[in-house]
mmCIF file of C-alpha atoms in Angstrom:
data_model
loop_
_atom_site.group_PDB
_atom_site.id
_atom_site.type_symbol
_atom_site.label_atom_id
_atom_site.label_comp_id
_atom_site.label_asym_id
_atom_site.label_seq_id
_atom_site.Cartn_x
_atom_site.Cartn_y
_atom_site.Cartn_z
ATOM 1 C CA MET A 15 132.101 77.903 159.714
ATOM 2 C CA ILE A 16 131.337 81.543 158.851
ATOM 3 C CA PHE A 17 129.824 80.503 155.520
ATOM 4 C CA LEU A 18 127.525 78.036 157.272
ATOM 5 C CA ILE A 19 126.406 80.656 159.779
ATOM 6 C CA ILE A 20 125.412 83.012 156.969
ATOM 7 C CA ALA A 21 124.056 80.405 154.579
ATOM 8 C CA ALA A 22 121.464 78.929 156.931
ATOM 9 C CA PRO A 23 119.452 82.105 157.595
ATOM 10 C CA ALA A 24 119.934 83.251 153.998
ATOM 11 C CA MET A 25 118.336 80.053 152.693
ATOM 12 C CA ALA A 26 115.450 80.570 155.084
ATOM 13 C CA HIS A 27 114.831 84.054 153.689
ATOM 14 C CA GLY A 28 114.152 83.321 150.077
ATOM 15 C CA ASP A 29 116.520 82.436 148.588
ATOM 16 C CA ASP A 30 115.029 82.802 145.121
ATOM 17 C CA ALA A 31 115.632 86.530 145.055
ATOM 18 C CA HIS A 32 119.165 86.007 146.289
ATOM 19 C CA GLU A 33 119.863 83.284 143.763
ATOM 20 C CA ALA A 34 118.476 85.414 140.944
ATOM 21 C CA THR A 35 120.833 88.283 141.643
ATOM 22 C CA LEU A 36 123.889 86.522 143.023
ATOM 23 C CA GLY A 37 126.515 86.374 140.307
ATOM 24 C CA TRP A 38 130.002 87.118 139.145
ATOM 25 C CA THR A 39 131.397 90.651 138.977
ATOM 26 C CA PHE A 40 132.939 91.531 135.634
ATOM 27 C CA ASP A 41 134.236 95.012 136.380
ATOM 28 C CA PRO A 42 136.692 95.862 133.568
ATOM 29 C CA TRP A 43 138.863 97.777 136.041
ATOM 30 C CA ILE A 44 139.370 94.474 137.853
ATOM 31 C CA VAL A 45 139.068 91.806 135.165
ATOM 32 C CA TRP A 46 141.381 93.322 132.572
ATOM 33 C CA PRO A 47 144.360 93.943 134.899
ATOM 34 C CA ILE A 48 144.137 90.345 136.138
ATOM 35 C CA ILE A 49 143.951 89.005 132.569
ATOM 36 C CA VAL A 50 146.784 91.231 131.311
ATOM 37 C CA ILE A 51 149.093 90.398 134.217
ATOM 38 C CA SER A 52 148.410 86.687 133.792
ATOM 39 C CA LEU A 53 149.100 86.824 130.039
ATOM 40 C CA LEU A 54 152.293 88.838 130.582
ATOM 41 C CA TYR A 55 153.540 86.275 133.090
ATOM 42 C CA VAL A 56 152.857 83.323 130.787
ATOM 43 C CA THR A 57 154.320 85.119 127.765
ATOM 44 C CA GLY A 58 157.418 86.147 129.689
ATOM 45 C CA ARG A 59 157.972 82.646 130.961
ATOM 46 C CA ILE A 60 157.687 81.201 127.441
ATOM 47 C CA ARG A 61 160.071 83.792 126.027
ATOM 48 C CA LEU A 62 162.681 83.115 128.688
ATOM 49 C CA SER A 63 162.363 79.384 128.080
ATOM 50 C CA ARG A 64 162.965 79.894 124.368
ATOM 51 C CA ARG A 65 165.839 82.243 125.058
ATOM 52 C CA ALA A 66 167.478 79.574 127.236
ATOM 53 C CA HIS A 67 166.744 76.933 124.542
ATOM 54 C CA ARG A 68 165.131 74.639 127.070
ATOM 55 C CA SER A 69 161.793 74.212 128.782
ATOM 56 C CA PHE A 70 161.409 75.026 132.445
ATOM 57 C CA PRO A 71 159.239 72.630 134.479
ATOM 58 C CA MET A 72 156.546 73.983 136.764
ATOM 59 C CA HIS A 73 158.365 75.777 139.561
ATOM 60 C CA TRP A 74 157.349 76.882 143.037
ATOM 61 C CA GLN A 75 157.391 80.441 141.699
ATOM 62 C CA ASP A 76 154.681 79.541 139.183
ATOM 63 C CA LEU A 77 152.581 77.869 141.878
ATOM 64 C CA PHE A 78 152.764 80.939 144.091
ATOM 65 C CA PHE A 79 151.848 83.232 141.203
ATOM 66 C CA CYS A 80 148.921 81.038 140.135
ATOM 67 C CA GLY A 81 147.721 80.872 143.717
ATOM 68 C CA GLY A 82 147.960 84.637 144.097
ATOM 69 C CA ILE A 83 146.110 85.371 140.854
ATOM 70 C CA LEU A 84 143.414 82.768 141.480
ATOM 71 C CA THR A 85 142.704 83.980 145.008
ATOM 72 C CA LEU A 86 142.719 87.577 143.765
ATOM 73 C CA ALA A 87 140.161 86.682 141.096
ATOM 74 C CA GLY A 88 138.219 84.676 143.657
ATOM 75 C CA ALA A 89 137.948 87.673 145.947
ATOM 76 C CA LEU A 90 137.105 90.287 143.318
ATOM 77 C CA ILE A 91 135.253 88.469 140.526
ATOM 78 C CA THR A 92 133.376 85.480 141.974
ATOM 79 C CA PRO A 93 130.051 85.810 143.871
ATOM 80 C CA LEU A 94 132.107 86.497 147.005
ATOM 81 C CA HIS A 95 132.474 90.082 145.769
ATOM 82 C CA TRP A 96 128.728 90.424 145.237
ATOM 83 C CA LEU A 97 128.075 89.020 148.685
ATOM 84 C CA GLY A 98 130.596 91.480 150.099
ATOM 85 C CA GLU A 99 128.519 94.353 148.760
ATOM 86 C CA HIS A 100 125.527 93.111 150.752
ATOM 87 C CA LEU A 101 127.088 91.696 153.916
ATOM 88 C CA PHE A 102 129.933 93.179 155.918
ATOM 89 C CA THR A 103 130.969 89.646 156.895
ATOM 90 C CA PHE A 104 131.777 88.638 153.328
ATOM 91 C CA HIS A 105 133.306 92.023 152.573
ATOM 92 C CA MET A 106 135.774 91.402 155.389
ATOM 93 C CA ILE A 107 136.556 87.930 154.034
ATOM 94 C CA GLU A 108 137.230 89.525 150.647
ATOM 95 C CA HIS A 109 139.600 92.080 152.135
ATOM 96 C CA GLU A 110 141.506 89.533 154.171
ATOM 97 C CA ILE A 111 142.013 87.348 151.090
ATOM 98 C CA LEU A 112 143.479 90.345 149.268
ATOM 99 C CA MET A 113 145.840 91.320 152.080
ATOM 100 C CA ALA A 114 146.739 88.068 153.826
ATOM 101 C CA VAL A 115 146.543 85.473 151.027
ATOM 102 C CA SER A 116 146.861 86.943 147.514
ATOM 103 C CA ALA A 117 149.492 89.570 148.355
ATOM 104 C CA PRO A 118 151.992 87.245 150.112
ATOM 105 C CA LEU A 119 151.625 84.604 147.378
ATOM 106 C CA ILE A 120 152.400 87.160 144.662
ATOM 107 C CA VAL A 121 155.340 88.471 146.691
ATOM 108 C CA LEU A 122 156.733 84.956 147.113
ATOM 109 C CA ALA A 123 156.451 84.464 143.341
ATOM 110 C CA ARG A 124 158.577 87.574 142.573
ATOM 111 C CA PRO A 125 156.967 87.839 139.107
ATOM 112 C CA VAL A 126 158.512 91.134 137.952
ATOM 113 C CA GLY A 127 161.116 89.500 135.710
ATOM 114 C CA PHE A 128 158.588 87.350 133.875
ATOM 115 C CA LEU A 129 156.180 90.279 133.590
ATOM 116 C CA LEU A 130 158.858 92.446 131.983
ATOM 117 C CA TRP A 131 159.761 89.716 129.509
ATOM 118 C CA GLY A 132 156.098 89.447 128.590
ATOM 119 C CA LEU A 133 156.154 92.993 127.218
ATOM 120 C CA PRO A 134 157.169 93.938 123.653
ATOM 121 C CA ARG A 135 160.884 94.694 123.418
ATOM 122 C CA PRO A 136 160.624 98.532 123.249
ATOM 123 C CA ALA A 137 158.245 98.640 126.207
ATOM 124 C CA ARG A 138 160.418 96.181 128.144
ATOM 125 C CA ARG A 139 163.516 98.270 127.506
ATOM 126 C CA ASP A 140 161.854 101.571 128.451
ATOM 127 C CA LEU A 141 160.136 100.204 131.562
ATOM 128 C CA GLY A 142 163.293 98.398 132.664
ATOM 129 C CA ALA A 143 165.272 101.633 132.321
ATOM 130 C CA ALA A 144 162.626 103.550 134.266
ATOM 131 C CA MET A 145 162.707 100.989 137.068
ATOM 132 C CA GLN A 146 166.476 101.420 137.330
ATOM 133 C CA SER A 147 166.262 105.205 137.635
ATOM 134 C CA PRO A 148 167.484 106.615 140.969
ATOM 135 C CA LEU A 149 164.072 108.112 141.790
ATOM 136 C CA ILE A 150 162.188 104.837 141.332
ATOM 137 C CA ARG A 151 164.839 102.786 143.105
ATOM 138 C CA ARG A 152 164.944 105.167 146.083
ATOM 139 C CA SER A 153 161.139 105.341 146.256
ATOM 140 C CA TRP A 154 160.806 101.552 146.170
ATOM 141 C CA ALA A 155 163.552 101.122 148.764
ATOM 142 C CA TRP A 156 161.827 103.633 151.060
ATOM 143 C CA CYS A 157 158.335 102.149 150.629
ATOM 144 C CA THR A 158 159.581 98.592 151.226
ATOM 145 C CA GLY A 159 161.691 99.469 154.242
ATOM 146 C CA PRO A 160 160.315 97.211 156.998
ATOM 147 C CA ILE A 161 159.215 100.011 159.323
ATOM 148 C CA ASN A 162 157.839 102.193 156.544
ATOM 149 C CA ALA A 163 155.944 99.346 154.874
ATOM 150 C CA THR A 164 154.416 98.229 158.177
ATOM 151 C CA VAL A 165 153.270 101.775 158.942
ATOM 152 C CA ILE A 166 151.934 102.400 155.414
ATOM 153 C CA HIS A 167 149.951 99.164 155.446
ATOM 154 C CA GLY A 168 148.660 99.829 158.949
ATOM 155 C CA VAL A 169 147.527 103.362 158.029
ATOM 156 C CA ALA A 170 145.678 102.001 154.981
ATOM 157 C CA ILE A 171 143.889 99.379 157.077
ATOM 158 C CA TRP A 172 142.887 101.715 159.900
ATOM 159 C CA GLY A 173 142.122 104.659 157.611
ATOM 160 C CA TRP A 174 139.746 102.762 155.344
ATOM 161 C CA HIS A 175 137.979 101.228 158.350
ATOM 162 C CA TYR A 176 137.018 104.647 159.639
ATOM 163 C CA PRO A 177 133.219 104.237 159.445
ATOM 164 C CA LEU A 178 132.445 107.265 157.267
ATOM 165 C CA LEU A 179 135.212 106.387 154.799
ATOM 166 C CA PHE A 180 134.294 102.707 154.714
ATOM 167 C CA ASP A 181 130.616 103.451 154.074
ATOM 168 C CA ALA A 182 131.604 105.935 151.371
ATOM 169 C CA ALA A 183 133.581 103.199 149.645
ATOM 170 C CA VAL A 184 130.577 100.888 149.790
ATOM 171 C CA THR A 185 128.311 103.443 148.121
ATOM 172 C CA ASN A 186 130.786 104.843 145.564
ATOM 173 C CA THR A 187 132.289 102.553 142.909
ATOM 174 C CA ALA A 188 135.433 104.631 142.333
ATOM 175 C CA MET A 189 136.201 104.767 146.050
ATOM 176 C CA HIS A 190 135.509 101.048 146.356
ATOM 177 C CA ARG A 191 138.107 100.338 143.672
ATOM 178 C CA LEU A 192 140.540 102.689 145.393
ATOM 179 C CA GLN A 193 139.942 100.936 148.709
ATOM 180 C CA HIS A 194 140.738 97.516 147.255
ATOM 181 C CA LEU A 195 143.776 98.879 145.432
ATOM 182 C CA SER A 196 145.037 100.491 148.643
ATOM 183 C CA PHE A 197 144.653 97.293 150.633
ATOM 184 C CA PHE A 198 146.345 95.149 147.994
ATOM 185 C CA ALA A 199 149.157 97.559 147.055
ATOM 186 C CA THR A 200 150.144 98.326 150.642
ATOM 187 C CA ALA A 201 149.946 94.602 151.446
ATOM 188 C CA ILE A 202 152.408 93.960 148.603
ATOM 189 C CA LEU A 203 154.770 96.530 150.139
ATOM 190 C CA PHE A 204 154.357 95.000 153.593
ATOM 191 C CA TRP A 205 154.903 91.380 152.556
ATOM 192 C CA TRP A 206 157.803 92.342 150.295
ATOM 193 C CA ALA A 207 159.460 94.061 153.238
ATOM 194 C CA VAL A 208 158.801 91.064 155.491
ATOM 195 C CA VAL A 209 159.883 88.356 153.043
ATOM 196 C CA TRP A 210 162.688 89.966 151.039
ATOM 197 C CA LYS A 211 163.946 93.004 152.961
ATOM 198 C CA SER A 212 164.032 91.860 156.592
ATOM 199 C CA ASN A 213 166.014 89.310 158.516
ATOM 200 C CA HIS A 214 163.856 86.642 160.080
ATOM 201 C CA GLY A 215 163.941 88.203 163.530
ATOM 202 C CA ALA A 216 162.783 91.609 162.280
ATOM 203 C CA ALA A 217 160.169 89.974 160.045
ATOM 204 C CA THR A 218 158.757 88.189 163.099
ATOM 205 C CA TRP A 219 158.395 91.489 164.923
ATOM 206 C CA HIS A 220 156.624 93.275 162.035
ATOM 207 C CA LEU A 221 154.239 90.369 161.493
ATOM 208 C CA PHE A 222 153.479 90.206 165.202
ATOM 209 C CA LEU A 223 152.870 93.961 165.340
ATOM 210 C CA THR A 224 150.505 93.767 162.354
ATOM 211 C CA MET A 225 148.669 90.853 163.947
ATOM 212 C CA ILE A 226 148.228 92.874 167.145
ATOM 213 C CA HIS A 227 146.905 96.076 165.595
ATOM 214 C CA THR A 228 144.566 94.326 163.129
ATOM 215 C CA SER A 229 143.255 92.121 165.935
ATOM 216 C CA ILE A 230 142.590 95.221 168.034
ATOM 217 C CA LEU A 231 140.680 96.776 165.125
ATOM 218 C CA GLY A 232 138.685 93.585 164.646
ATOM 219 C CA ALA A 233 137.922 93.404 168.377
ATOM 220 C CA LEU A 234 136.722 97.017 168.397
ATOM 221 C CA MET A 235 134.265 96.201 165.616
ATOM 222 C CA ALA A 236 133.163 92.920 167.169
ATOM 223 C CA LEU A 237 132.653 94.359 170.660
ATOM 224 C CA ALA A 238 131.148 97.713 169.676
ATOM 225 C CA PRO A 239 127.767 98.185 171.423
ATOM 226 C CA ARG A 240 126.206 99.840 168.353
ATOM 227 C CA VAL A 241 126.391 99.703 164.586
ATOM 228 C CA LEU A 242 129.311 101.746 163.244
ATOM 229 C CA TYR A 243 129.004 100.953 159.546
ATOM 230 C CA ILE A 244 125.501 102.009 158.546
ATOM 231 C CA ALA A 245 125.671 101.689 154.750
ATOM 232 C CA GLN A 246 127.649 98.452 154.807
ATOM 233 C CA THR A 247 125.216 96.677 157.136
ATOM 234 C CA GLN A 248 121.907 98.085 155.891
ATOM 235 C CA THR A 249 120.942 94.919 153.944
ATOM 236 C CA ALA A 250 121.980 92.457 156.651
ATOM 237 C CA SER A 251 118.366 91.834 157.724
ATOM 238 C CA ALA A 252 117.583 90.354 154.294
ATOM 239 C CA TRP A 253 120.110 87.633 155.111
ATOM 240 C CA GLY A 254 118.833 86.763 158.577
ATOM 241 C CA LEU A 255 121.257 88.966 160.509
ATOM 242 C CA THR A 256 120.838 92.224 162.356
ATOM 243 C CA PRO A 257 123.226 94.998 161.276
ATOM 244 C CA LEU A 258 125.054 94.684 164.598
ATOM 245 C CA GLU A 259 125.470 90.914 164.158
ATOM 246 C CA ASP A 260 126.860 91.456 160.661
ATOM 247 C CA GLN A 261 129.375 93.962 162.025
ATOM 248 C CA GLN A 262 130.305 91.630 164.883
ATOM 249 C CA LEU A 263 130.955 88.718 162.531
ATOM 250 C CA ALA A 264 133.081 90.925 160.292
ATOM 251 C CA GLY A 265 135.112 92.064 163.286
ATOM 252 C CA MET A 266 135.584 88.491 164.459
ATOM 253 C CA ILE A 267 136.929 87.507 161.036
ATOM 254 C CA MET A 268 139.560 90.240 161.201
ATOM 255 C CA TRP A 269 140.247 89.438 164.844
ATOM 256 C CA VAL A 270 140.644 85.638 164.745
ATOM 257 C CA PRO A 271 141.082 83.985 161.290
ATOM 258 C CA ALA A 272 143.070 86.869 159.802
ATOM 259 C CA GLY A 273 145.086 87.239 162.989
ATOM 260 C CA THR A 274 145.867 83.533 162.821
ATOM 261 C CA ILE A 275 147.397 83.960 159.353
ATOM 262 C CA TYR A 276 149.742 86.700 160.578
ATOM 263 C CA ALA A 277 150.536 84.676 163.686
ATOM 264 C CA ALA A 278 151.384 81.596 161.581
ATOM 265 C CA ALA A 279 153.635 83.692 159.353
ATOM 266 C CA ALA A 280 155.312 85.200 162.419
ATOM 267 C CA MET A 281 155.884 81.764 163.942
ATOM 268 C CA THR A 282 157.375 80.560 160.653
ATOM 269 C CA MET A 283 159.788 83.481 160.579
ATOM 270 C CA LEU A 284 160.628 82.906 164.244
ATOM 271 C CA ALA A 285 161.402 79.247 163.550
ATOM 272 C CA LEU A 286 163.630 80.231 160.618
ATOM 273 C CA TRP A 287 165.388 82.801 162.796
ATOM 274 C CA ILE A 288 166.024 80.244 165.559
ATOM 275 C CA HIS A 289 167.211 77.688 163.015
ATOM 276 C CA GLY A 290 169.583 80.207 161.428
ATOM 277 C CA SER A 291 170.932 81.223 164.813
ATOM 278 C CA SER A 292 171.515 77.589 165.732
ATOM 279 C CA GLU A 293 173.436 76.977 162.514
ATOM 280 C CA LYS A 294 175.613 80.035 163.108
ATOM 281 C CA GLY A 295 176.264 78.903 166.650
ATOM 282 C CA ALA A 296 177.274 75.460 165.450
ATOM 283 C CA GLN A 297 179.622 76.941 162.867
ATOM 284 C CA ASN A 298 181.266 79.200 165.434
ATOM 285 C CA ALA A 299 181.663 76.391 167.960
#
């Protein structure tokens, strides 16, 4: 629906200029990490298969990883990224894909083992030892604690949506990369805490809390009486939108579609929690 809303006025405004410039984004700081991580995963999987002297069929873990990588590439490399630099609406779609789609899929895949096995033996041994060090283990445990991860992710979301900081990221390439990295990395921490470190009841609460505060942020943007993000919305008129309309659409995307993803995840965790409680009750009866 959002794409249709934007596409109609854009086609009525030429159009040729847009088509001439719209393209894929091949930023080496984005493309190479995605390629390297993908190759490490495939290499690690092949090595483990050979080590076990048998082939492993396509597993749910592989599907989650492929989905996470493909949506990550879709958000950061395809024309969606270019559109996000010109319209706040598409920039918000890009961010929500990073945080609410790519990150949970990668977390569900738990690819660390395959990634390690994709490295050369000396590097695998050294990195594995470093990951087992007390400092790294304590830091990871602290960052993926459910409360800490929820707060860290929330601070990243609200902090980067402060208008001056958001506009600075739009106009500065290094800050833009840092913004995307912050969103994705803190989303990994959050979803890891929700999926692997929390019981289903606690996970439901943290997902619900995140849905509430991101929906509030989206509503503030959508209902603001004036334009808050000057640099981000300055080209909206070339696409048939006023800057305020562009900001309102972006806020609505964070408010409703993104909120729906968190709500669906929370309802799933709630259902699992109820099911688990029912099973325990039946066993104790």
